[in-house]
CSV table of C-alpha atoms in Angstrom, one decimal:
chain,number,residue,atom,x,y,z
A,1,UNK,CA,-3.0,32.2,-44.5
A,2,UNK,CA,0.1,34.3,-45.9
A,3,UNK,CA,1.5,33.7,-49.4
A,4,UNK,CA,3.6,30.8,-49.9
A,5,UNK,CA,6.7,32.0,-51.8
A,6,UNK,CA,9.9,29.7,-51.9
A,7,UNK,CA,12.1,30.6,-49.0
A,8,UNK,CA,15.7,32.0,-49.1
A,9,UNK,CA,16.9,29.5,-46.6
A,10,UNK,CA,16.5,25.8,-46.2
A,11,UNK,CA,13.6,24.6,-43.8
A,12,UNK,CA,14.8,23.4,-40.7
A,13,UNK,CA,11.6,22.3,-38.7
A,14,UNK,CA,8.2,21.8,-39.5
A,15,UNK,CA,5.2,21.8,-37.2
A,16,UNK,CA,1.5,20.7,-37.3
A,17,UNK,CA,-1.0,21.5,-35.4
A,18,UNK,CA,-3.0,24.5,-33.6
A,19,UNK,CA,-1.6,28.1,-33.7
A,20,UNK,CA,-2.9,31.1,-32.1
A,21,UNK,CA,-1.9,34.7,-32.3
A,22,UNK,CA,-2.8,38.1,-32.5
A,23,UNK,CA,-2.8,40.3,-35.4
A,24,UNK,CA,-2.9,44.0,-36.5
A,25,UNK,CA,-6.7,43.5,-37.1
A,26,UNK,CA,-7.4,40.8,-34.7
A,27,UNK,CA,-7.1,40.2,-30.9
A,28,UNK,CA,-6.9,36.5,-31.5
A,29,UNK,CA,-6.7,34.2,-34.5
A,30,UNK,CA,-6.7,30.6,-34.0
A,31,UNK,CA,-5.4,28.4,-36.9
A,32,UNK,CA,-6.3,24.9,-36.3
A,33,UNK,CA,-4.3,21.9,-38.2
A,34,UNK,CA,-2.0,24.5,-39.8
A,35,UNK,CA,1.7,23.7,-41.1
A,36,UNK,CA,4.5,26.1,-40.1
A,37,UNK,CA,7.8,25.9,-41.4
A,38,UNK,CA,11.2,27.4,-39.9
A,39,UNK,CA,14.4,28.0,-41.9
A,40,UNK,CA,17.7,27.5,-41.1
A,41,UNK,CA,18.1,31.2,-39.8
A,42,UNK,CA,15.0,30.8,-37.5
A,43,UNK,CA,12.5,32.8,-39.4
A,44,UNK,CA,8.8,31.7,-40.4
A,45,UNK,CA,9.2,30.8,-43.9
A,46,UNK,CA,5.4,29.5,-44.5
A,47,UNK,CA,2.4,28.7,-42.8
A,48,UNK,CA,-0.5,26.8,-44.5
A,49,UNK,CA,-3.1,24.1,-44.3
A,50,UNK,CA,-2.2,20.7,-42.9
A,51,UNK,CA,-4.2,19.0,-45.5
A,52,UNK,CA,-2.1,20.5,-48.1
A,53,UNK,CA,1.3,19.0,-46.5
A,54,UNK,CA,2.1,17.0,-49.6
A,55,UNK,CA,1.9,20.3,-51.8
A,56,UNK,CA,3.7,22.3,-49.5
A,57,UNK,CA,6.6,19.7,-48.9
A,58,UNK,CA,7.2,20.1,-52.5
A,59,UNK,CA,7.1,23.7,-52.8
A,60,UNK,CA,9.7,24.3,-49.8
A,61,UNK,CA,11.5,20.8,-50.1
A,62,UNK,CA,11.0,19.2,-46.7
A,63,UNK,CA,10.3,15.3,-46.1
A,64,UNK,CA,6.8,14.7,-44.7
A,65,UNK,CA,8.3,12.1,-42.2
A,66,UNK,CA,10.3,15.3,-40.5
A,67,UNK,CA,7.1,17.0,-39.3
A,68,UNK,CA,6.6,17.4,-35.8
A,69,UNK,CA,3.2,16.5,-35.1
A,70,UNK,CA,1.5,18.5,-31.8
A,71,UNK,CA,-0.2,16.0,-29.4
A,72,UNK,CA,-3.7,16.5,-28.0
A,73,UNK,CA,-4.1,19.4,-26.0
A,74,UNK,CA,-0.9,21.3,-27.4
A,75,UNK,CA,-0.8,24.4,-29.6
A,76,UNK,CA,1.9,27.3,-30.5
A,77,UNK,CA,1.3,30.7,-29.3
A,78,UNK,CA,3.9,33.5,-29.7
A,79,UNK,CA,6.6,34.1,-27.0
A,80,UNK,CA,5.5,36.7,-24.4
A,81,UNK,CA,7.2,40.0,-24.0
A,82,UNK,CA,8.2,41.5,-20.9
A,83,UNK,CA,8.7,45.2,-21.4
A,84,UNK,CA,9.8,46.2,-18.1
A,85,UNK,CA,11.6,43.7,-15.4
A,86,UNK,CA,14.6,44.6,-13.0
A,87,UNK,CA,16.9,42.0,-13.2
A,88,UNK,CA,19.0,42.6,-9.9
A,89,UNK,CA,15.8,42.9,-8.0
A,90,UNK,CA,15.0,39.1,-8.6
A,91,UNK,CA,17.2,38.4,-5.5
A,92,UNK,CA,14.3,39.6,-3.2
A,93,UNK,CA,11.7,38.9,-5.3
A,94,UNK,CA,8.3,37.8,-3.3
A,95,UNK,CA,9.1,40.0,-0.2
A,96,UNK,CA,9.6,43.6,0.7
A,97,UNK,CA,6.2,44.7,-0.3
A,98,UNK,CA,5.3,46.8,3.0
A,99,UNK,CA,6.1,50.1,1.7
A,100,UNK,CA,5.2,52.6,-1.1
A,101,UNK,CA,7.4,53.3,-3.9
A,102,UNK,CA,9.9,56.2,-2.8
A,103,UNK,CA,10.5,54.5,0.7
A,104,UNK,CA,10.5,51.2,-0.9
A,105,UNK,CA,13.7,52.2,-3.4
A,106,UNK,CA,15.5,53.5,-0.2
A,107,UNK,CA,14.8,50.7,2.0
A,108,UNK,CA,15.2,47.6,-0.3
A,109,UNK,CA,16.2,48.3,-3.8
A,110,UNK,CA,19.2,50.5,-3.4
A,111,UNK,CA,20.9,48.7,-0.8
A,112,UNK,CA,20.4,45.2,-2.9
A,113,UNK,CA,21.5,47.1,-6.2
A,114,UNK,CA,24.8,48.3,-4.8
A,115,UNK,CA,25.9,44.6,-4.3
A,116,UNK,CA,26.2,44.1,-7.8
A,117,UNK,CA,29.6,45.4,-8.2
A,118,UNK,CA,30.6,41.7,-6.9
A,119,UNK,CA,30.3,40.3,-10.3
A,120,UNK,CA,30.2,36.6,-8.7
A,121,UNK,CA,26.8,37.6,-6.9
A,122,UNK,CA,25.6,39.3,-10.0
A,123,UNK,CA,26.3,36.0,-12.1
A,124,UNK,CA,24.2,34.2,-9.7
A,125,UNK,CA,21.3,36.5,-9.6
A,126,UNK,CA,21.4,37.0,-13.5
A,127,UNK,CA,21.4,33.5,-14.4
A,128,UNK,CA,18.5,32.5,-12.2
A,129,UNK,CA,16.3,35.4,-13.5
A,130,UNK,CA,16.8,34.6,-17.1
A,131,UNK,CA,16.4,30.7,-16.5
A,132,UNK,CA,13.2,31.7,-14.6
A,133,UNK,CA,11.8,34.0,-17.2
A,134,UNK,CA,12.6,31.7,-20.0
A,135,UNK,CA,10.9,28.6,-18.3
A,136,UNK,CA,7.8,30.8,-18.0
A,137,UNK,CA,7.5,31.7,-21.5
A,138,UNK,CA,9.3,35.2,-21.8
A,139,UNK,CA,11.0,35.0,-25.2
A,140,UNK,CA,11.7,38.8,-25.0
A,141,UNK,CA,12.9,40.9,-22.0
A,142,UNK,CA,13.6,44.7,-21.4
A,143,UNK,CA,16.0,44.5,-18.5
A,144,UNK,CA,17.1,47.3,-16.1
A,145,UNK,CA,20.4,46.4,-14.5
A,146,UNK,CA,22.4,48.4,-12.0
A,147,UNK,CA,24.9,51.4,-12.0
A,148,UNK,CA,27.5,48.8,-12.6
A,149,UNK,CA,28.8,48.7,-16.3
A,150,UNK,CA,30.6,45.1,-16.0
A,151,UNK,CA,27.6,43.5,-14.0
A,152,UNK,CA,25.5,44.9,-17.0
A,153,UNK,CA,27.7,43.4,-19.4
A,154,UNK,CA,27.6,40.3,-17.8
A,155,UNK,CA,23.6,40.2,-17.9
A,156,UNK,CA,23.9,40.7,-21.6
A,157,UNK,CA,26.1,37.8,-22.1
A,158,UNK,CA,23.9,35.5,-19.9
A,159,UNK,CA,20.9,36.3,-21.9
A,160,UNK,CA,22.9,35.7,-24.9
A,161,UNK,CA,24.2,32.5,-23.7
A,162,UNK,CA,20.6,31.2,-22.8
A,163,UNK,CA,19.2,32.3,-26.1
A,164,UNK,CA,16.7,35.1,-24.6
A,165,UNK,CA,16.2,38.1,-26.9
A,166,UNK,CA,16.9,41.0,-24.7
A,167,UNK,CA,17.6,44.9,-24.3
A,168,UNK,CA,19.7,45.1,-21.4
A,169,UNK,CA,20.2,48.9,-19.5
A,170,UNK,CA,22.9,50.2,-17.4
A,171,UNK,CA,21.0,52.3,-14.9
A,172,UNK,CA,22.0,56.0,-14.8
A,173,UNK,CA,21.6,58.2,-11.7
A,174,UNK,CA,23.5,60.9,-10.5
A,175,UNK,CA,21.0,62.4,-7.9
A,176,UNK,CA,20.1,60.2,-4.7
A,177,UNK,CA,20.3,60.5,-0.9
A,178,UNK,CA,22.1,57.5,-0.6
A,179,UNK,CA,25.7,56.6,-2.2
A,180,UNK,CA,24.1,54.5,-4.7
A,181,UNK,CA,24.6,56.8,-7.5
A,182,UNK,CA,27.5,58.1,-10.1
A,183,UNK,CA,28.6,61.7,-11.0
A,184,UNK,CA,26.9,63.0,-14.1
A,185,UNK,CA,30.7,62.5,-15.9
A,186,UNK,CA,30.6,58.9,-14.7
A,187,UNK,CA,27.2,58.2,-15.8
A,188,UNK,CA,28.2,59.7,-19.4
A,189,UNK,CA,31.1,58.0,-19.6
A,190,UNK,CA,30.3,54.4,-18.4
A,191,UNK,CA,27.1,54.6,-20.6
A,192,UNK,CA,29.0,55.0,-23.5
A,193,UNK,CA,31.5,52.1,-22.4
A,194,UNK,CA,28.6,50.0,-21.8
A,195,UNK,CA,26.9,50.7,-25.0
A,196,UNK,CA,30.6,50.4,-27.2
A,197,UNK,CA,31.3,47.1,-25.4
A,198,UNK,CA,27.9,45.5,-25.5
A,199,UNK,CA,27.6,46.1,-29.4
A,200,UNK,CA,31.0,44.9,-30.1
A,201,UNK,CA,29.9,41.6,-28.5
A,202,UNK,CA,27.8,41.3,-31.8
A,203,UNK,CA,25.1,39.4,-29.8
A,204,UNK,CA,22.1,38.6,-32.4
A,205,UNK,CA,19.3,39.2,-30.1
A,206,UNK,CA,20.7,41.4,-27.1
A,207,UNK,CA,20.9,45.0,-27.5
A,208,UNK,CA,21.6,47.9,-24.9
A,209,UNK,CA,19.1,50.4,-24.0
A,210,UNK,CA,19.7,53.9,-22.7
A,211,UNK,CA,18.3,53.7,-19.0
A,212,UNK,CA,17.8,56.7,-17.0
A,213,UNK,CA,16.4,55.3,-13.7
A,214,UNK,CA,13.7,58.0,-13.5
A,215,UNK,CA,13.5,61.8,-13.5
A,216,UNK,CA,13.7,62.1,-9.5
A,217,UNK,CA,17.0,60.5,-9.6
A,218,UNK,CA,18.8,62.2,-12.7
A,219,UNK,CA,20.0,65.9,-13.0
A,220,UNK,CA,18.4,67.9,-16.3
A,221,UNK,CA,21.9,67.6,-17.4
A,222,UNK,CA,22.5,63.9,-17.2
A,223,UNK,CA,19.0,63.6,-18.9
A,224,UNK,CA,20.1,65.7,-21.8
A,225,UNK,CA,23.2,63.7,-22.3
A,226,UNK,CA,21.3,60.3,-22.3
A,227,UNK,CA,18.7,62.0,-24.8
A,228,UNK,CA,21.8,62.7,-27.0
A,229,UNK,CA,23.7,59.5,-26.6
A,230,UNK,CA,20.4,57.7,-27.5
A,231,UNK,CA,19.6,59.6,-30.7
A,232,UNK,CA,23.4,59.5,-31.8
A,233,UNK,CA,23.4,55.7,-31.4
A,234,UNK,CA,19.7,55.2,-32.5
A,235,UNK,CA,19.0,53.3,-29.2
A,236,UNK,CA,16.2,52.3,-27.5
A,237,UNK,CA,15.1,54.2,-24.1
A,238,UNK,CA,13.8,53.0,-20.9
A,239,UNK,CA,12.5,54.8,-17.7
A,240,UNK,CA,9.6,55.1,-15.2
A,241,UNK,CA,7.1,57.8,-15.2
A,242,UNK,CA,3.7,58.6,-13.2
A,243,UNK,CA,3.9,55.5,-10.9
A,244,UNK,CA,3.1,57.2,-7.7
A,245,UNK,CA,1.4,60.3,-6.5
A,246,UNK,CA,4.2,61.3,-4.4
A,247,UNK,CA,6.9,60.6,-7.1
A,248,UNK,CA,4.8,62.9,-9.5
A,249,UNK,CA,4.7,65.6,-7.1
A,250,UNK,CA,8.5,65.2,-6.6
A,251,UNK,CA,9.1,65.7,-10.2
A,252,UNK,CA,7.2,68.6,-10.0
A,253,UNK,CA,9.4,70.0,-7.3
A,254,UNK,CA,12.6,69.0,-9.2
A,255,UNK,CA,11.6,70.3,-12.7
A,256,UNK,CA,9.5,73.3,-12.0
A,257,UNK,CA,10.0,74.8,-15.4
A,258,UNK,CA,8.2,71.6,-17.0
A,259,UNK,CA,4.7,71.5,-17.8
A,260,UNK,CA,4.2,67.6,-16.5
A,261,UNK,CA,6.3,64.6,-15.9
A,262,UNK,CA,6.1,63.5,-19.7
A,263,UNK,CA,7.3,67.0,-20.4
A,264,UNK,CA,10.5,66.4,-18.6
A,265,UNK,CA,11.3,63.6,-20.6
A,266,UNK,CA,10.2,65.2,-23.9
A,267,UNK,CA,12.4,68.3,-23.1
A,268,UNK,CA,15.4,66.2,-23.0
A,269,UNK,CA,15.0,64.2,-26.0
A,270,UNK,CA,14.1,60.8,-24.6
A,271,UNK,CA,10.4,60.3,-25.8
A,272,UNK,CA,10.8,58.7,-29.2
A,273,UNK,CA,9.3,55.8,-31.1
A,274,UNK,CA,11.8,53.6,-29.4
A,275,UNK,CA,10.8,54.5,-25.8
A,276,UNK,CA,9.0,52.6,-23.1
A,277,UNK,CA,8.2,54.1,-19.9
A,278,UNK,CA,7.1,52.1,-17.3
A,279,UNK,CA,3.5,52.3,-15.2
A,280,UNK,CA,1.9,55.9,-16.3
A,281,UNK,CA,-0.6,55.3,-13.8
A,282,UNK,CA,-1.3,58.9,-13.3
A,283,UNK,CA,-0.7,60.3,-16.8
A,284,UNK,CA,-3.2,63.1,-17.9
A,285,UNK,CA,-5.0,63.1,-21.3
A,286,UNK,CA,-2.6,65.8,-22.5
A,287,UNK,CA,0.4,63.5,-21.6
A,288,UNK,CA,-1.2,60.6,-23.1
A,289,UNK,CA,-1.6,62.4,-26.4
A,290,UNK,CA,2.4,63.7,-26.4
A,291,UNK,CA,3.0,59.9,-26.1
A,292,UNK,CA,1.0,59.2,-29.1
A,293,UNK,CA,2.7,62.1,-31.3
A,294,UNK,CA,6.2,60.9,-30.3
A,295,UNK,CA,5.3,57.4,-30.8
A,296,UNK,CA,6.4,56.5,-27.3
A,297,UNK,CA,5.4,53.4,-25.6
A,298,UNK,CA,3.9,52.3,-22.1
A,299,UNK,CA,4.6,49.1,-20.1
A,300,UNK,CA,1.7,48.4,-17.8
A,301,UNK,CA,3.0,46.6,-14.8
A,302,UNK,CA,-0.2,45.8,-12.6
A,303,UNK,CA,1.4,43.5,-10.0
A,304,UNK,CA,3.9,46.1,-9.1
A,305,UNK,CA,1.4,49.0,-9.0
A,306,UNK,CA,-0.9,47.1,-6.8
A,307,UNK,CA,1.8,45.4,-4.4
A,308,UNK,CA,3.4,49.0,-4.1
A,309,UNK,CA,-0.2,50.7,-3.9
A,310,UNK,CA,1.0,52.9,-6.5
A,311,UNK,CA,-2.0,53.2,-8.5
A,312,UNK,CA,-4.3,51.6,-11.3
A,313,UNK,CA,-3.6,52.2,-15.0
A,314,UNK,CA,-6.7,52.6,-17.1
A,315,UNK,CA,-5.5,50.5,-20.2
A,316,UNK,CA,-8.6,51.4,-22.3
A,317,UNK,CA,-7.8,54.9,-22.0
A,318,UNK,CA,-4.2,54.6,-23.2
A,319,UNK,CA,-5.6,52.6,-26.1
A,320,UNK,CA,-8.0,55.1,-27.0
A,321,UNK,CA,-5.4,57.8,-27.3
A,322,UNK,CA,-3.4,55.2,-29.5
A,323,UNK,CA,-0.6,54.9,-27.4
A,324,UNK,CA,1.4,51.6,-27.9
A,325,UNK,CA,1.4,49.2,-24.6
A,326,UNK,CA,2.9,46.1,-23.4
A,327,UNK,CA,2.8,44.4,-20.2
A,328,UNK,CA,5.6,44.2,-17.8
A,329,UNK,CA,6.4,42.0,-14.6
A,330,UNK,CA,8.3,44.8,-13.0
A,331,UNK,CA,10.3,42.5,-10.8
A,332,UNK,CA,10.5,42.8,-7.7
A,333,UNK,CA,7.7,45.7,-7.2
A,334,UNK,CA,6.0,43.0,-8.8
A,335,UNK,CA,6.3,39.8,-7.0
A,336,UNK,CA,6.1,37.2,-10.0
A,337,UNK,CA,8.5,37.0,-12.7
A,338,UNK,CA,5.9,35.3,-14.9
A,339,UNK,CA,3.9,37.0,-17.8
A,340,UNK,CA,1.1,35.0,-16.9
A,341,UNK,CA,0.8,36.7,-13.5
A,342,UNK,CA,1.0,40.0,-15.5
A,343,UNK,CA,-1.5,38.9,-17.9
A,344,UNK,CA,-4.0,38.0,-14.8
A,345,UNK,CA,-3.5,41.1,-12.9
A,346,UNK,CA,-4.0,43.1,-15.9
A,347,UNK,CA,-7.5,41.5,-16.2
A,348,UNK,CA,-7.9,42.0,-12.6
A,349,UNK,CA,-6.9,45.6,-12.7
A,350,UNK,CA,-9.5,46.3,-15.4
A,351,UNK,CA,-12.3,44.6,-13.6
A,352,UNK,CA,-11.6,46.7,-10.4
A,353,UNK,CA,-12.0,49.9,-12.5
A,354,UNK,CA,-15.1,48.4,-13.9
A,355,UNK,CA,-16.5,47.6,-10.4
A,356,UNK,CA,-15.4,51.5,-9.4
A,357,UNK,CA,-17.0,52.7,-12.5
A,358,UNK,CA,-19.7,50.3,-14.2
A,359,UNK,CA,-19.3,52.6,-17.6
A,360,UNK,CA,-15.9,51.3,-17.8
A,361,UNK,CA,-15.5,48.5,-20.3
A,362,UNK,CA,-13.2,45.7,-18.8
A,363,UNK,CA,-10.5,44.0,-20.8
A,364,UNK,CA,-11.2,40.5,-22.3
A,365,UNK,CA,-8.7,37.9,-22.2
A,366,UNK,CA,-7.9,37.8,-25.7
A,367,UNK,CA,-7.3,41.5,-25.6
A,368,UNK,CA,-4.9,41.1,-22.9
A,369,UNK,CA,-3.5,38.0,-24.7
A,370,UNK,CA,-2.6,40.5,-27.4
A,371,UNK,CA,-0.9,43.0,-25.1
A,372,UNK,CA,1.5,40.2,-23.7
A,373,UNK,CA,2.7,39.1,-27.2
A,374,UNK,CA,2.2,41.5,-30.0
A,375,UNK,CA,1.5,44.3,-28.0
A,376,UNK,CA,4.7,43.9,-26.1
A,377,UNK,CA,6.8,43.7,-29.4
A,378,UNK,CA,5.0,46.9,-30.7
A,379,UNK,CA,6.0,48.4,-27.3
A,380,UNK,CA,9.5,47.7,-28.0
A,381,UNK,CA,9.6,48.3,-31.8
A,382,UNK,CA,10.0,44.7,-32.4
A,383,UNK,CA,7.1,43.9,-34.4
A,384,UNK,CA,8.7,43.7,-37.5
A,385,UNK,CA,10.6,40.9,-35.8
A,386,UNK,CA,8.5,39.1,-33.7
A,387,UNK,CA,5.2,39.0,-31.9
A,388,UNK,CA,3.1,36.6,-34.0
A,389,UNK,CA,3.4,33.9,-36.6
A,390,UNK,CA,3.9,36.3,-39.9
A,391,UNK,CA,5.9,34.8,-42.6
A,392,UNK,CA,9.2,36.4,-42.2
A,393,UNK,CA,9.3,37.0,-38.7
A,394,UNK,CA,11.3,35.3,-36.1
A,395,UNK,CA,10.0,32.1,-34.7
A,396,UNK,CA,9.5,32.9,-31.2
A,397,UNK,CA,7.0,30.7,-29.8
A,398,UNK,CA,5.5,28.6,-26.7
A,399,UNK,CA,4.7,25.0,-27.3
A,400,UNK,CA,1.7,24.9,-24.7
A,401,UNK,CA,0.5,21.5,-23.1
A,402,UNK,CA,-2.9,22.6,-21.2
A,403,UNK,CA,-3.0,18.9,-19.7
A,404,UNK,CA,0.4,17.7,-18.9
A,405,UNK,CA,0.6,14.7,-16.1
A,406,UNK,CA,0.7,16.3,-12.9
A,407,UNK,CA,0.0,20.1,-14.3
A,408,UNK,CA,-2.2,22.6,-12.7
A,409,UNK,CA,-5.2,22.2,-15.4
A,410,UNK,CA,-7.8,19.6,-15.2
A,411,UNK,CA,-9.6,19.2,-18.5
A,412,UNK,CA,-13.0,17.9,-17.5
A,413,UNK,CA,-14.8,18.6,-20.8
A,414,UNK,CA,-13.3,18.4,-24.4
A,415,UNK,CA,-12.7,22.0,-24.6
A,416,UNK,CA,-12.1,24.0,-27.8
A,417,UNK,CA,-8.6,25.8,-28.5
A,418,UNK,CA,-10.1,29.0,-27.6
A,419,UNK,CA,-11.1,27.6,-24.1
A,420,UNK,CA,-8.0,25.9,-23.8
A,421,UNK,CA,-5.9,29.2,-24.3
A,422,UNK,CA,-8.1,30.9,-21.6
A,423,UNK,CA,-7.6,28.1,-19.2
A,424,UNK,CA,-3.7,28.4,-19.8
A,425,UNK,CA,-3.6,32.2,-19.3
A,426,UNK,CA,-5.8,31.9,-16.0
A,427,UNK,CA,-4.5,28.6,-14.7
A,428,UNK,CA,-1.5,27.3,-16.3
A,429,UNK,CA,2.3,27.8,-15.2
A,430,UNK,CA,5.6,26.5,-16.3
A,431,UNK,CA,4.6,22.8,-16.3
A,432,UNK,CA,2.3,23.7,-19.1
A,433,UNK,CA,5.2,25.1,-21.1
A,434,UNK,CA,6.7,22.1,-22.9
A,435,UNK,CA,9.3,24.2,-25.3
A,436,UNK,CA,10.4,27.6,-25.9
A,437,UNK,CA,11.8,28.8,-29.2
A,438,UNK,CA,13.5,32.1,-29.6
A,439,UNK,CA,14.3,33.0,-33.4
A,440,UNK,CA,13.7,29.4,-34.1
A,441,UNK,CA,16.3,27.8,-31.6
A,442,UNK,CA,15.0,25.7,-28.8
A,443,UNK,CA,15.9,27.5,-25.6
A,444,UNK,CA,13.9,25.5,-23.1
A,445,UNK,CA,14.2,22.9,-22.1
A,446,UNK,CA,17.8,24.0,-21.4
A,447,UNK,CA,21.2,23.3,-22.6
A,448,UNK,CA,23.4,24.8,-20.1
A,449,UNK,CA,25.8,27.4,-21.6
A,450,UNK,CA,29.4,25.9,-22.1
A,451,UNK,CA,31.9,26.7,-19.6
A,452,UNK,CA,34.6,29.2,-21.0
């Protein structure tokens, strides 16, 4: 239990029941009959024993009559962190699974993303993806948008209006066979405009992220400019790396002077402790060492890796190299916008690797639970703000009911909390997620944003 100090802000909410989260030292910590207080600025003020409610109420000055008691089969867990999702691609999610990556981009992705110069269309898609991910427990999302600055700013506004914690990236690409691209100068100018205008909004939970699409669609000149922009503004960076074998070969052809795909990004100052790179299926041990040395992170997107036949990421090997790792849905390469699906596909991938090599140690569900919560916050350099239920962090949380009426889970036995969590991760869906909180604010069930 954390030390109990008198809070700087008043207590706004107090919850009593079971809390499950991960810590630096444990993949799963279960705290039964706990009392957790959230202050008026949305931070966790205390967590203590339910049996000490009277003492805590005096120390933190809250009324015991205002304590919210969780119901039977309910628990709190941290909100899930989607470290890689393409918001515009939500419009065709669940389709277009018949081609490998490079052909898939040209056939489906680039034509659809070109439509986002239409702000009405963008508003419709971005509203739906933010609502869908929140309903499914994604309290933090790291979004790719498109090359269109105004539509990317609109995504930031929608995430803010619905209360989601988000990074939003205006996509940069100055090299493409189709017309879906900008000149190097346009990329630089519009990226700076996007960053300035989004920061000027002063959204408390929505920030810009520098977003070169991936090395094959960017010239070295552009990559260098984006590295400089990120450094100047102390911003996060996101891109893709080593997703597909043909992509890796293409990078070698386009950047023959670089020792590896990772070296391309490193050369242009795009590997920092605020960088998250998606996929990494085909990274060498030498490249993983460079990730560890720079503090850069990987986003594991198993649904996409399987759906596009890209490859299988060996998470054990990534963690062995002490590389920060979170999970991503990678909509629409991944066909599900739910982080619960990312959890399941992560477990599946790990077991496939064990089938291929019995010496490989498959991941456990509690290890993957950690990746979906605290691991994601570490990958996005947010673990000082969110990721678990430590005092001083923002209250980003899911109130889960394992057995709601008409839900997907049948509880036959009186299962212990750990079993209930495992059932939820393997069988649950949005029907089990009763409430979603971001920075102490209840964002699900929805209160529709007011019209301007």
